[in-house]
Short mmCIF file of C-alpha atoms and ligand atoms in Angstrom, two decimals:
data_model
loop_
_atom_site.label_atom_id
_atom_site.label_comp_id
_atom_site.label_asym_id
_atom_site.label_seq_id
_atom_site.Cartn_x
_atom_site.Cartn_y
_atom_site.Cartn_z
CA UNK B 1 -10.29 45.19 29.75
CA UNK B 2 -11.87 45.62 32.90
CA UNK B 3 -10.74 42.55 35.20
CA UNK B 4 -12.69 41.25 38.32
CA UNK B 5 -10.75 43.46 40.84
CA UNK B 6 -12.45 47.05 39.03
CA UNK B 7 -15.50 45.26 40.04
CA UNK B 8 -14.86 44.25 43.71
CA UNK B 9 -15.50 48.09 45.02
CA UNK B 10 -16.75 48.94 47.99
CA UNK B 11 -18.58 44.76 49.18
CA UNK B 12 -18.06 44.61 52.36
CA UNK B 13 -17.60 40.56 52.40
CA UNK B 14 -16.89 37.86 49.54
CA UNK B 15 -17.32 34.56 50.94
CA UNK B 16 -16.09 31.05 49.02
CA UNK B 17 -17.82 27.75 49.92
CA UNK B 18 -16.27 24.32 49.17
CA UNK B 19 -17.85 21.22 50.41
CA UNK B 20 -16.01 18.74 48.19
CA UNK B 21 -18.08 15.50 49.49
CA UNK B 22 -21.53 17.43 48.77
CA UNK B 23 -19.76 18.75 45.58
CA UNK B 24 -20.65 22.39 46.19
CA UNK B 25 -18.40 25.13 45.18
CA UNK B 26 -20.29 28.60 45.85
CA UNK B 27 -19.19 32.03 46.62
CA UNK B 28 -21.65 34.32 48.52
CA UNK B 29 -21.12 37.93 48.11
CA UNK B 30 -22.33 40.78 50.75
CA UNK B 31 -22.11 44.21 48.99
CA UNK B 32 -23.67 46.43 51.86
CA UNK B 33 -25.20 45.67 55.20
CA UNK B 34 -25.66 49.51 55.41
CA UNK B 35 -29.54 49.22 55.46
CA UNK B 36 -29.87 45.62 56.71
CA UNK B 37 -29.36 42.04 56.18
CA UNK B 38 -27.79 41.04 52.82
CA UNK B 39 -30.70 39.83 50.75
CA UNK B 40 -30.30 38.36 47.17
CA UNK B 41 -31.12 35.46 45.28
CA UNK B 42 -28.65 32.03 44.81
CA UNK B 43 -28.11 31.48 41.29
CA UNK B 44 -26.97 28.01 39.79
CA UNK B 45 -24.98 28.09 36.44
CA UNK B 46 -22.48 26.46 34.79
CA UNK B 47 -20.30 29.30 34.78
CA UNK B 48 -16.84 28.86 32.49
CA UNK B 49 -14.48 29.22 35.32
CA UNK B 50 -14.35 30.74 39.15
CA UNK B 51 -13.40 34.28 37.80
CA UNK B 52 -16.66 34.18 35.47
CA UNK B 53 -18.30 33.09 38.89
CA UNK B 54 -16.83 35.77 41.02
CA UNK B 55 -17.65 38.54 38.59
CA UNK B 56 -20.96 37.76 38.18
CA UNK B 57 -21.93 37.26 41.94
CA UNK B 58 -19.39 40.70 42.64
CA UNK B 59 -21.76 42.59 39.82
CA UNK B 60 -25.20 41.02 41.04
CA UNK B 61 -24.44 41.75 44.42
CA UNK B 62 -23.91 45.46 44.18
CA UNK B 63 -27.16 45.76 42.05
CA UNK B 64 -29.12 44.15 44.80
CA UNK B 65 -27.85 46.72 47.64
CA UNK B 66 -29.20 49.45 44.96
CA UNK B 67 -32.55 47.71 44.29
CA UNK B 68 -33.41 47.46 48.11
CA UNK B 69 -31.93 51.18 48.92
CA UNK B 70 -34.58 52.44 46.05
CA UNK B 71 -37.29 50.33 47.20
CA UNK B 72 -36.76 51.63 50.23
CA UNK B 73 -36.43 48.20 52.25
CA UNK B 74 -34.35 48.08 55.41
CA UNK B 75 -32.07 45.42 53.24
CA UNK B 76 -29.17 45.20 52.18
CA UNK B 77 -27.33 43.80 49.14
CA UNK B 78 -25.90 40.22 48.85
CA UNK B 79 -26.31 37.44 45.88
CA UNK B 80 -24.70 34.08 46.41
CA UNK B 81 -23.73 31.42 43.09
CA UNK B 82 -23.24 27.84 43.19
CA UNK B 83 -21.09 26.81 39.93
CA UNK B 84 -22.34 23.77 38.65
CA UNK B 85 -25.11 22.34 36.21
CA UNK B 86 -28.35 22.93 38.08
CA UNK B 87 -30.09 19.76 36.21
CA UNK B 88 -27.17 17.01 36.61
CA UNK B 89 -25.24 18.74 39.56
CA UNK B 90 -28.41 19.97 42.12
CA UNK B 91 -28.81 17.35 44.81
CA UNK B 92 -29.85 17.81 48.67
CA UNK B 93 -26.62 17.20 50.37
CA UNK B 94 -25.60 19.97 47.71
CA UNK B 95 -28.20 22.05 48.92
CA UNK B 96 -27.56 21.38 52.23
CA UNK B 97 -24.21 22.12 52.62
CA UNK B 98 -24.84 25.08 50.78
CA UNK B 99 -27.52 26.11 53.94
CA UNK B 100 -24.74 25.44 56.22
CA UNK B 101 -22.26 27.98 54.46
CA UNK B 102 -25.08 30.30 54.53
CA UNK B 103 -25.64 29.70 58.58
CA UNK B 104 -22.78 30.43 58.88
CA UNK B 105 -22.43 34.25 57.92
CA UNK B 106 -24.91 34.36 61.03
CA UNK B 107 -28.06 36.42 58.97
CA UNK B 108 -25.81 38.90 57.35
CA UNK B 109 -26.54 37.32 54.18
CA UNK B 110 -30.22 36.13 53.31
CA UNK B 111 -31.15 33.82 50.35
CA UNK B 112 -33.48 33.25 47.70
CA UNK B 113 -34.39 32.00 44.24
CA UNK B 114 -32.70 33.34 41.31
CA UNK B 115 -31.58 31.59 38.08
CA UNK B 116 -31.44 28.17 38.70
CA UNK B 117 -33.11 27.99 41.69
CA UNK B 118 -36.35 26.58 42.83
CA UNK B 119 -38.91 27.61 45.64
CA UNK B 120 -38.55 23.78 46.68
CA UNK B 121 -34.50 23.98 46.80
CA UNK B 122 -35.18 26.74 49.31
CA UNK B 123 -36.85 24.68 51.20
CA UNK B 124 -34.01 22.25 51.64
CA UNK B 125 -31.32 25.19 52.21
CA UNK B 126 -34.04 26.57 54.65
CA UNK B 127 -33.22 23.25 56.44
CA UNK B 128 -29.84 23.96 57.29
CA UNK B 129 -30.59 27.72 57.89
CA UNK B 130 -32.89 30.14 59.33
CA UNK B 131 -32.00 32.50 56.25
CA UNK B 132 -33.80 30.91 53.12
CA UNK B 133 -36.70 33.05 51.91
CA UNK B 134 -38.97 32.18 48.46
CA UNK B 135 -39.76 28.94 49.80
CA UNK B 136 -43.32 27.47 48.78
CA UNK B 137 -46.39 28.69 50.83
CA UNK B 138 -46.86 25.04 52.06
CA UNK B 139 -43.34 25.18 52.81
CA UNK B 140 -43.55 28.99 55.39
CA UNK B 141 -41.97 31.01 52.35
CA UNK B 142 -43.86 33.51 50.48
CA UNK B 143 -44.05 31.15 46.73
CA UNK B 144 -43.58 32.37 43.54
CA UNK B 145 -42.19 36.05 43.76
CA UNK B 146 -42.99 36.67 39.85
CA UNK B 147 -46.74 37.59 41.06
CA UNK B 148 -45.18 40.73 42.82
CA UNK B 149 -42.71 41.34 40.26
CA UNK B 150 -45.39 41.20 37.21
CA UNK B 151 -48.06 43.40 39.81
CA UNK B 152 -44.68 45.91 40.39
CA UNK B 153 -43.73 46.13 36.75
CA UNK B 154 -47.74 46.66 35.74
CA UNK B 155 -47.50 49.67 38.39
CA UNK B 156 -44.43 51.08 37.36
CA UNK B 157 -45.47 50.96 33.52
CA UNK B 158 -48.24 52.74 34.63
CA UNK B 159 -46.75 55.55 36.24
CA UNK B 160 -44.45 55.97 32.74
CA UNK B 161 -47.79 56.04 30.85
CA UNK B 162 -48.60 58.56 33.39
CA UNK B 163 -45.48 60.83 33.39
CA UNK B 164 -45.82 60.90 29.27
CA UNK B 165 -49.36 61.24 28.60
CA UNK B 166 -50.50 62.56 31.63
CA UNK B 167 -53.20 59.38 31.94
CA UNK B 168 -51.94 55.96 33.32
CA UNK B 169 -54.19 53.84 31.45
CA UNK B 170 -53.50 50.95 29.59
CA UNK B 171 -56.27 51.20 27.34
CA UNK B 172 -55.31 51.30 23.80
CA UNK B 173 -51.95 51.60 24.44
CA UNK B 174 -49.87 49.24 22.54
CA UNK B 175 -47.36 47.43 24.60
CA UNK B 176 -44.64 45.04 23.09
CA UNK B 177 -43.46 42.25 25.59
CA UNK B 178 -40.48 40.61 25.25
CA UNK B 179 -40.61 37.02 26.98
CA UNK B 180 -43.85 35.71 28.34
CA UNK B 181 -42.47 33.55 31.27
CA UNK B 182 -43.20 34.01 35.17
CA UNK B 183 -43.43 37.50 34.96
CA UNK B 184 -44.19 38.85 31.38
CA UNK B 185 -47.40 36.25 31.40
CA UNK B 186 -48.97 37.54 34.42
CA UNK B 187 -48.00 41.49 33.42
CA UNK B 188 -49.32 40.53 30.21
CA UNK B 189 -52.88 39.34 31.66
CA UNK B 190 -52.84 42.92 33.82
CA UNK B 191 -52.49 44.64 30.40
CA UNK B 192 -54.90 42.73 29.36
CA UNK B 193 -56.99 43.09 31.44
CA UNK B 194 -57.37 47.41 31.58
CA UNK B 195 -57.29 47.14 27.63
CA UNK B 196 -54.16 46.98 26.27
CA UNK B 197 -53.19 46.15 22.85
CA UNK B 198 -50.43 43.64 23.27
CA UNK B 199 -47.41 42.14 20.82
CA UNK B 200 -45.49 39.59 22.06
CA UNK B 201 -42.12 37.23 21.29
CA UNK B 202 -40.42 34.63 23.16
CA UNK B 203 -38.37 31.63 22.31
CA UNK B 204 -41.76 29.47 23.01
CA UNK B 205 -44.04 29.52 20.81
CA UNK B 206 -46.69 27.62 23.51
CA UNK B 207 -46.19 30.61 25.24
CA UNK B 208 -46.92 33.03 22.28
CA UNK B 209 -49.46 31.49 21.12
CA UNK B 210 -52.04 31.20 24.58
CA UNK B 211 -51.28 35.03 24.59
CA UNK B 212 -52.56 35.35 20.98
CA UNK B 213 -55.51 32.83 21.67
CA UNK B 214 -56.29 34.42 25.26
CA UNK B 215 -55.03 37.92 25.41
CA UNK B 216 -55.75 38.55 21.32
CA UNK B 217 -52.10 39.38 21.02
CA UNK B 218 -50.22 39.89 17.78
CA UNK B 219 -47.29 37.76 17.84
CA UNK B 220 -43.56 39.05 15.74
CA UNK B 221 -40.29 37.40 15.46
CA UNK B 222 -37.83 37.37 18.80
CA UNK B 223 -35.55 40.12 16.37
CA UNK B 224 -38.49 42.50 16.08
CA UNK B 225 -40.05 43.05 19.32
CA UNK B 226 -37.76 45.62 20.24
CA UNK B 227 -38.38 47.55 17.41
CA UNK B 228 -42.41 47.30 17.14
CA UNK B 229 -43.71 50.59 16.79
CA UNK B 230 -45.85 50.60 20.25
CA UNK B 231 -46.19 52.87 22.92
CA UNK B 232 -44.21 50.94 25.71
CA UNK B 233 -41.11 48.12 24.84
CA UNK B 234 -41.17 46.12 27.88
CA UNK B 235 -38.05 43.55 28.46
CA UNK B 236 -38.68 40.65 30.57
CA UNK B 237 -36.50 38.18 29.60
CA UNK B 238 -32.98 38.85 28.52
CA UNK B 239 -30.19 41.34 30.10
CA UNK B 240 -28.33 43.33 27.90
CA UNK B 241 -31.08 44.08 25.42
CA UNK B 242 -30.88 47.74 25.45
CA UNK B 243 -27.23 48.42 23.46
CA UNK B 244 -26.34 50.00 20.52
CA UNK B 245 -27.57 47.55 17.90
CA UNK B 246 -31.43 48.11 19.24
CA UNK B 247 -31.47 51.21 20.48
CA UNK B 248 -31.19 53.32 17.33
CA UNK B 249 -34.62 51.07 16.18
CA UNK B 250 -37.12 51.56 18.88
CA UNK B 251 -40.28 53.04 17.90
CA UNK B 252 -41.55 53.08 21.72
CA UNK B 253 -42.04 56.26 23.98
CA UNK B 254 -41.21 53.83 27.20
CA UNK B 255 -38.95 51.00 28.19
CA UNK B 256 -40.45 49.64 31.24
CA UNK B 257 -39.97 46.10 31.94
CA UNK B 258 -38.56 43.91 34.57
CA UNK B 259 -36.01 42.11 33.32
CA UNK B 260 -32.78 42.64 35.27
CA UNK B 261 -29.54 44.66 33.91
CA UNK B 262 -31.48 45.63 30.69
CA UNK B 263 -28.69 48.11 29.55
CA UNK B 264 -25.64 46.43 28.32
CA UNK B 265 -23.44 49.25 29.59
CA UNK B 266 -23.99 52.53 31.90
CA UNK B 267 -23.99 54.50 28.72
CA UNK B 268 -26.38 53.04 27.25
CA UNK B 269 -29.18 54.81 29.97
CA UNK B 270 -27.82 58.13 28.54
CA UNK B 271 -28.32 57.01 24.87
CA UNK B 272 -32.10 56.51 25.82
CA UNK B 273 -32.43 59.56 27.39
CA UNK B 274 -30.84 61.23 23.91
CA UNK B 275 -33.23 59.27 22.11
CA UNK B 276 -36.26 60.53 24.03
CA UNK B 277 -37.24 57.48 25.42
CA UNK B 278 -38.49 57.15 28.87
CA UNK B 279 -36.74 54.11 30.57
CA UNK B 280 -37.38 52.67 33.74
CA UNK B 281 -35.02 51.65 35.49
CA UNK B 282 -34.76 48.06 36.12
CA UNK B 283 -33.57 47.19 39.40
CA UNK B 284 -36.57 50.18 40.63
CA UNK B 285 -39.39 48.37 38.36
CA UNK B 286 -38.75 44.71 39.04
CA UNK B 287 -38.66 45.18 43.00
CA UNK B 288 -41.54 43.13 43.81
CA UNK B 289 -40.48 39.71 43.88
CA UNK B 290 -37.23 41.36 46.25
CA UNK B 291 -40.03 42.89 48.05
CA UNK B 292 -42.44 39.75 48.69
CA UNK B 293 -39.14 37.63 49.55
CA UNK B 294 -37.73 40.66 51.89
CA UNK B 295 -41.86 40.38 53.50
CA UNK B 296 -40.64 37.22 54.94
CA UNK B 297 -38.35 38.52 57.62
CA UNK B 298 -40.92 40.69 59.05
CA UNK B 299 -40.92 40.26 62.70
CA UNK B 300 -44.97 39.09 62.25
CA UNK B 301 -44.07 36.74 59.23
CA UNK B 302 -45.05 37.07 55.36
CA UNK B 303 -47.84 39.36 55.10
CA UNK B 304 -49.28 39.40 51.09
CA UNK B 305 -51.42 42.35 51.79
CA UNK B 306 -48.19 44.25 53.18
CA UNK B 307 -46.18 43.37 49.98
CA UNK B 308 -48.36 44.06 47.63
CA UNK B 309 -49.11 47.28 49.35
CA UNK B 310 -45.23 48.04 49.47
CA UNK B 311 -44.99 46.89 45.75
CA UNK B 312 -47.63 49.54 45.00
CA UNK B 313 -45.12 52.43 46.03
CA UNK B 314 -43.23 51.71 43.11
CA UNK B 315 -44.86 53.96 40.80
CA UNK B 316 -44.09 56.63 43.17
CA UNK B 317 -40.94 55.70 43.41
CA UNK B 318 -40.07 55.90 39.65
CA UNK B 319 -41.79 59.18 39.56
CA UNK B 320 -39.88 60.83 41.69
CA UNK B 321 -36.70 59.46 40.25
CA UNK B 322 -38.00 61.34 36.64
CA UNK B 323 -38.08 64.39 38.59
CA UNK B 324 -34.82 64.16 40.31
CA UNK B 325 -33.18 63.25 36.36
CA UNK B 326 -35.15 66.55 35.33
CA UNK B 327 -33.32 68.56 38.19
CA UNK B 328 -30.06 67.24 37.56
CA UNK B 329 -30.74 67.21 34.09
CA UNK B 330 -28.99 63.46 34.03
CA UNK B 331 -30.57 59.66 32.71
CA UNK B 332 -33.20 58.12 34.58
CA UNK B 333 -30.54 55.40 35.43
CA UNK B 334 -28.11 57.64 36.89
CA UNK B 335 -31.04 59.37 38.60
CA UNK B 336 -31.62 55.80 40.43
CA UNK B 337 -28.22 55.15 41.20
CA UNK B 338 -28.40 58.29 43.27
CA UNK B 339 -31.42 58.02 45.24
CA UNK B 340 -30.04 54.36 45.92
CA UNK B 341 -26.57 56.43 46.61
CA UNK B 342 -28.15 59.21 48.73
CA UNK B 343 -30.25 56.30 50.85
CA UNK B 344 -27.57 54.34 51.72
CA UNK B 345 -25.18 57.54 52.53
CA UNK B 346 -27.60 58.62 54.76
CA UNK B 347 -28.33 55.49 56.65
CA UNK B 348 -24.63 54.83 57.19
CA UNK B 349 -23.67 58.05 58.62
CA UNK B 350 -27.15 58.05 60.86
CA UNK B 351 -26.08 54.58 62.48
CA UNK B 352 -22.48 55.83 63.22
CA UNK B 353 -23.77 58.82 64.95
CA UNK B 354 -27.08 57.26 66.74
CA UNK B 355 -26.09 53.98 67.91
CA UNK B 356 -25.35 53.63 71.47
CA UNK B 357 -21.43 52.28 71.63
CA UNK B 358 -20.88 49.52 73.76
CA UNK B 359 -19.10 49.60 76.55
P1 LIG T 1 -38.75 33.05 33.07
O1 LIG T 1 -37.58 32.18 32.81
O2 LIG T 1 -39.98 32.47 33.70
O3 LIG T 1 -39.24 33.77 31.72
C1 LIG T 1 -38.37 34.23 30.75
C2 LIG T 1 -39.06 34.08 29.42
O4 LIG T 1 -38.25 34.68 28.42
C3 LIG T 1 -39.30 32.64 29.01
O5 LIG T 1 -40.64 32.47 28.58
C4 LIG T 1 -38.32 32.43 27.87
O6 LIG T 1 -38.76 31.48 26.94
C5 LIG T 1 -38.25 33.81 27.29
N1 LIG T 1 -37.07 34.10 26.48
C6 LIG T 1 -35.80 33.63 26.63
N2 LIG T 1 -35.02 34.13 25.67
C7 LIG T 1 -35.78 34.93 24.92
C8 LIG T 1 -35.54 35.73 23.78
N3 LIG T 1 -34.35 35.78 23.19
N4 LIG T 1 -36.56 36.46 23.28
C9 LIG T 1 -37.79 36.40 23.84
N5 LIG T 1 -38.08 35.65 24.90
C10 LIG T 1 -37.09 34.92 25.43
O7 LIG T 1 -38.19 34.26 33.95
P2 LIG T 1 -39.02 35.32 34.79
O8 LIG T 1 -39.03 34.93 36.21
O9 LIG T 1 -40.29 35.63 34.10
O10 LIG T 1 -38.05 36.59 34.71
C11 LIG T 1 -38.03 37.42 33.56
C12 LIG T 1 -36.97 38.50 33.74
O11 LIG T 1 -37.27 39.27 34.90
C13 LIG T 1 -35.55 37.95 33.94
O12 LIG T 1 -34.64 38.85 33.37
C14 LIG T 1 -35.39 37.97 35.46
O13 LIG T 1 -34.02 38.09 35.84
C15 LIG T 1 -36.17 39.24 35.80
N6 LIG T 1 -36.65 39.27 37.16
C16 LIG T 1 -37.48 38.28 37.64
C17 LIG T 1 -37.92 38.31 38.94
C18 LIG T 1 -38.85 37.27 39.49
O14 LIG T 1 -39.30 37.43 40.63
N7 LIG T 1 -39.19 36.23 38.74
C19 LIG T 1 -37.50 39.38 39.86
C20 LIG T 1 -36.71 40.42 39.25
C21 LIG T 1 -36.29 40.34 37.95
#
């Protein structure tokens, strides 16, 4: 079985907090600072155990660097957990002495909201530290980054429409979206909006049901979505949803969705690409919200015209990573992890042989 060392390739920096007044036990985990600061969200979970801990923040981390390299941010690729029960354990001097271990990598690692974590807890840690993004608009931060991460998964869905039937619009084309929460709402309502026909599941049926009543959506049991025959299956709420129990039933052309690490395992990209199936791949689609929260350290401040404009680029994006997997004749997966590859290859050997040396 693979064990937590396999995982622990290549980060440049793993970083363990303990602040036993405050209660906090965290560990912050810097994958690359080839490209730039460290920038990834702070989840808060119960995890089992440390090792559970450490492997998830080792694995998170690493997908981070890869989302910002294919975005093509000048970020780099950190993720920080706190392990603990985010509704008894979460208090400010938690919070807070969480900031302070975060001050104290200096800016190599910048945070954010993940799992767990609130635009209003980043506005505590942001007390402590200069490097808190996703706080509140009220609060300096950027808000909610599931507008920018719906608008980026609308684009990118619409550049797969585009690549298959040579038209990117919506209209009657069925989409079926799994999980209607901050994101798959608001893509939902795009959809919606350019004349979709949408089908819809999630675990609350509150949620379903304003889509059926607003959007005219058909509604189908959470073990069904996947396999609705539709043009598009788009993920946005669970990882691991694309493995070898669903695969062999979609009926879609396209898996575009954001929800993060939708393929259970690496080989699972290559069994869509067998199957036909155009998938988009996730940490490329669901770049906005990294991309509104990365607007923040902008030497001019957040900018929402800038991000959305930069959020645009990922239909672009994703079609040049089809063409590169055409080329090479590989997954659209692997075809990401090498432009991510390639970018930060690049960068890396650029800075060793441009930057002045001191002295
Ligand atoms: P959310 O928590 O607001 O929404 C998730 C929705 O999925 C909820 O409505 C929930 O009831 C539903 N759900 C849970 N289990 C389900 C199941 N078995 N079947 C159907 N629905 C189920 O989360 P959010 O922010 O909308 O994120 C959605 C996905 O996108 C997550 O995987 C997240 O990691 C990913 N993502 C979100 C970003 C953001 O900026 N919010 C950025 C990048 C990725």
């Amino acid at each position: 079985m693979e064990g937590p060392f396999s995982l622990f390739e290549g980060h440049e920096q793993v970083v363990f907090g303990n602040d036993p007044q405050a209660g906090l036990r965290c560990i912050v985990a810097i994958h690359s600072t080839t490209l730039g600061p460290a920038l990834g969200g702070t989840r808060f979970y119960p995890y089992p155990g440390e090792e559970a801990a450490l492997i998830d923040v080792l694995r998170l981390s690493k997908a981070m660097a890869y989302k910002a390299a294919c975005a093509g941010l000048d970020l780099g690729g950190g993720k920080a957990v706190i392990v603990g029960d985010p509704v008894r354990d979460k208090t400010e001097a938690l919070l807070r002495a969480y900031g302070r271990v975060i001050e104290s990598l200096g800016g190599r690692y910048v945070t954010a909201c993940d799992v767990g974590t609130f635009p209003t807890d980043m506005a505590i840690v942001g007390r402590e530290t200069r490097w808190a993004t996703g706080a509140d608009v009220a609060e300096g931060g950027s808000g909610d980054s599931g507008v920018l991460t719906a608008y980026g998964t609308y684009i990118g869905l619409k550049a797969c429409l585009h690549r298959l039937f040579g038209d990117d619009s919506g209209r009657d084309r069925h989409i079926a979206i799994q999980g209607i929460g901050k994101v798959g709402r608001r893509l939902a309502e795009h959809l919606h909006v350019e004349g979709a026909k949408l089908t819809v599941a999630d675990i609350d049926p509150a949620r379903t049901a304003w889509c059926e009543e607003h959007l005219g959506a058909d509604v189908v049991a959470l073990d069904k979505i996947h396999a609705v025959d539709a043009d598009v299956f788009s993920p946005n709420a669970l990882g691991g949803v694309l493995n070898d129990a669903t695969i062999p039933e979609l009926q879609c052309r396209i898996v575009a969705g954001a929800a993060n690490n939708q393929l259970l395992a690496a080989r699972h990209g290559e069994a869509l690409a067998e199957a036909g199936i155009l998938y988009a791949p996730d940490y490329v689609i669901n770049a906005g919200g990294l991309i509104q929260v990365g607007d923040e350290l902008h030497r001019d401040g957040y900018s929402p015209e800038r991000a959305r404009a930069h959020t645009e680029q990922i239909g672009i994006r994703l079609l040049e990573i089809f063409d590169l997997a055409d080329e090479l004749a590989v997954s659209t997966a692997h075809a990401a992890d090498l432009v991510a590859e390639r970018r930060m290859a690049a960068v890396g050997r650029l800075r060793n042989f441009w930057l002045p040396r001191r002295a």
